XYZ file of C-alpha atoms in Angstrom:
106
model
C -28.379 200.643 -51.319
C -27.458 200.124 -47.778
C -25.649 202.304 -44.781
C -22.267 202.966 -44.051
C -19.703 204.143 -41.062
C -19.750 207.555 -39.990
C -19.309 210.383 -42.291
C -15.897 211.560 -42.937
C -16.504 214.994 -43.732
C -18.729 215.887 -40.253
C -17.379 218.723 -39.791
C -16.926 220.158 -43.283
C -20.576 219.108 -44.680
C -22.112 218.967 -48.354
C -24.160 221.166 -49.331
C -26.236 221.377 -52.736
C -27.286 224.556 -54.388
C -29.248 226.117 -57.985
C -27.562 228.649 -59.429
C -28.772 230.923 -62.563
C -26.582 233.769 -63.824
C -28.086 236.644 -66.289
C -25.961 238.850 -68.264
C -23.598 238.154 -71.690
C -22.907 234.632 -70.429
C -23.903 232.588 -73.390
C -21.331 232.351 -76.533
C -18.325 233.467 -74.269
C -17.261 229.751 -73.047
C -19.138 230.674 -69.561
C -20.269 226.737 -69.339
C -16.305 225.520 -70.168
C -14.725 228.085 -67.302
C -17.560 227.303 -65.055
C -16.545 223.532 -65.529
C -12.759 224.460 -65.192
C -13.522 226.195 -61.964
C -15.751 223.895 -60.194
C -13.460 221.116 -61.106
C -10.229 223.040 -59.936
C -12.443 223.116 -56.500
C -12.958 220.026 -56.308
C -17.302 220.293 -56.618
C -19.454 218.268 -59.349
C -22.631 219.582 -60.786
C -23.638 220.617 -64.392
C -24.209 223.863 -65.553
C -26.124 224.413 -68.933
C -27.958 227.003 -71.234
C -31.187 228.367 -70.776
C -33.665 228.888 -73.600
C -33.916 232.691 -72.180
C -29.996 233.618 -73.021
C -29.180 232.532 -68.951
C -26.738 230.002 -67.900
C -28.073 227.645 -64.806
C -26.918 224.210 -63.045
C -26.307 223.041 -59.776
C -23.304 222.416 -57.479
C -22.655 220.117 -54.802
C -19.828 219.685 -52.567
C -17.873 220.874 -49.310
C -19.920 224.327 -48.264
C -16.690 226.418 -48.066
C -15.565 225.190 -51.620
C -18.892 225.580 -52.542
C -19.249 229.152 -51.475
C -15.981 229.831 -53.365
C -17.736 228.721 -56.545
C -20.508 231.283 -56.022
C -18.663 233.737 -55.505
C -16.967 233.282 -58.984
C -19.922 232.738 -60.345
C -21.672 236.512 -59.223
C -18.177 238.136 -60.173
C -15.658 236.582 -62.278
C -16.827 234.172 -65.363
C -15.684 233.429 -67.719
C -13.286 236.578 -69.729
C -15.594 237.721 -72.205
C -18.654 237.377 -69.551
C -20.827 239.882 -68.322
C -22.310 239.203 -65.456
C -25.455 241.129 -64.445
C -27.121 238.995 -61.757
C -26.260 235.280 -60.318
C -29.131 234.114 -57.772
C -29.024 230.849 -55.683
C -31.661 228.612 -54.649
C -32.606 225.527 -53.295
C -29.655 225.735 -51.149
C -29.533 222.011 -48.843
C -27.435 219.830 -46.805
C -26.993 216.676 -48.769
C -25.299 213.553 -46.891
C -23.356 212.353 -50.381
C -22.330 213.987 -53.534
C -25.429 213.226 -56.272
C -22.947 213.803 -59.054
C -19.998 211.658 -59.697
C -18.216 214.876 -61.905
C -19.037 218.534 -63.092
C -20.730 218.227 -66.578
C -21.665 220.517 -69.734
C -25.214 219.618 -70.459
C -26.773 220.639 -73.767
């Protein structure tokens, strides 16, 4: 590894955050629109199921685009979603992008 210049995006910063949404999210293509969205955004990450029927992952990128994303994510879905509860945690600032592209894990 070694350094580089100065940060492009100073003023816009990366930020990295857990996500896990309850509700009907499994079955309904949750993970695919999740993907879709993130990647329309412009954010990587992964989202997966849980063993307990919940849907979690992680997203990283610009905090406004980022925000965007959770916002979707406590409201929207995917269609045939219902969403009962999306909670965030281990929200950081991050100095590059840990994810080279927004993945369905298994």
């Amino acid at each position: 590894g070694g350094g580089g210049g100065a940060a492009m995006a100073e003023d816009e910063g990366l930020v990295s955050v857990d996500y896990e949404v309850s509700g009907k999210v499994q079955g309904v293509f949750f993970r695919k629109y999740t993907q879709g969205e993130a990647k329309r955004l412009g954010l990587v990450g992964w989202v997966q199921n849980t063993s307990h029927g919940t849907v979690q992952g992680q997203i990283q990128g610009p905090t406004a685009r980022v925000r965007e994303l959770q916002e979707w994510l406590r409201k929207i879905g995917s269609p045939q979603s219902r969403i009962s509860r999306a909670e965030f945690s281990n929200e950081k600032k991050i100095k590059a992008l840990e994810h080279t592209e927004f993945q369905i894990l298994k």
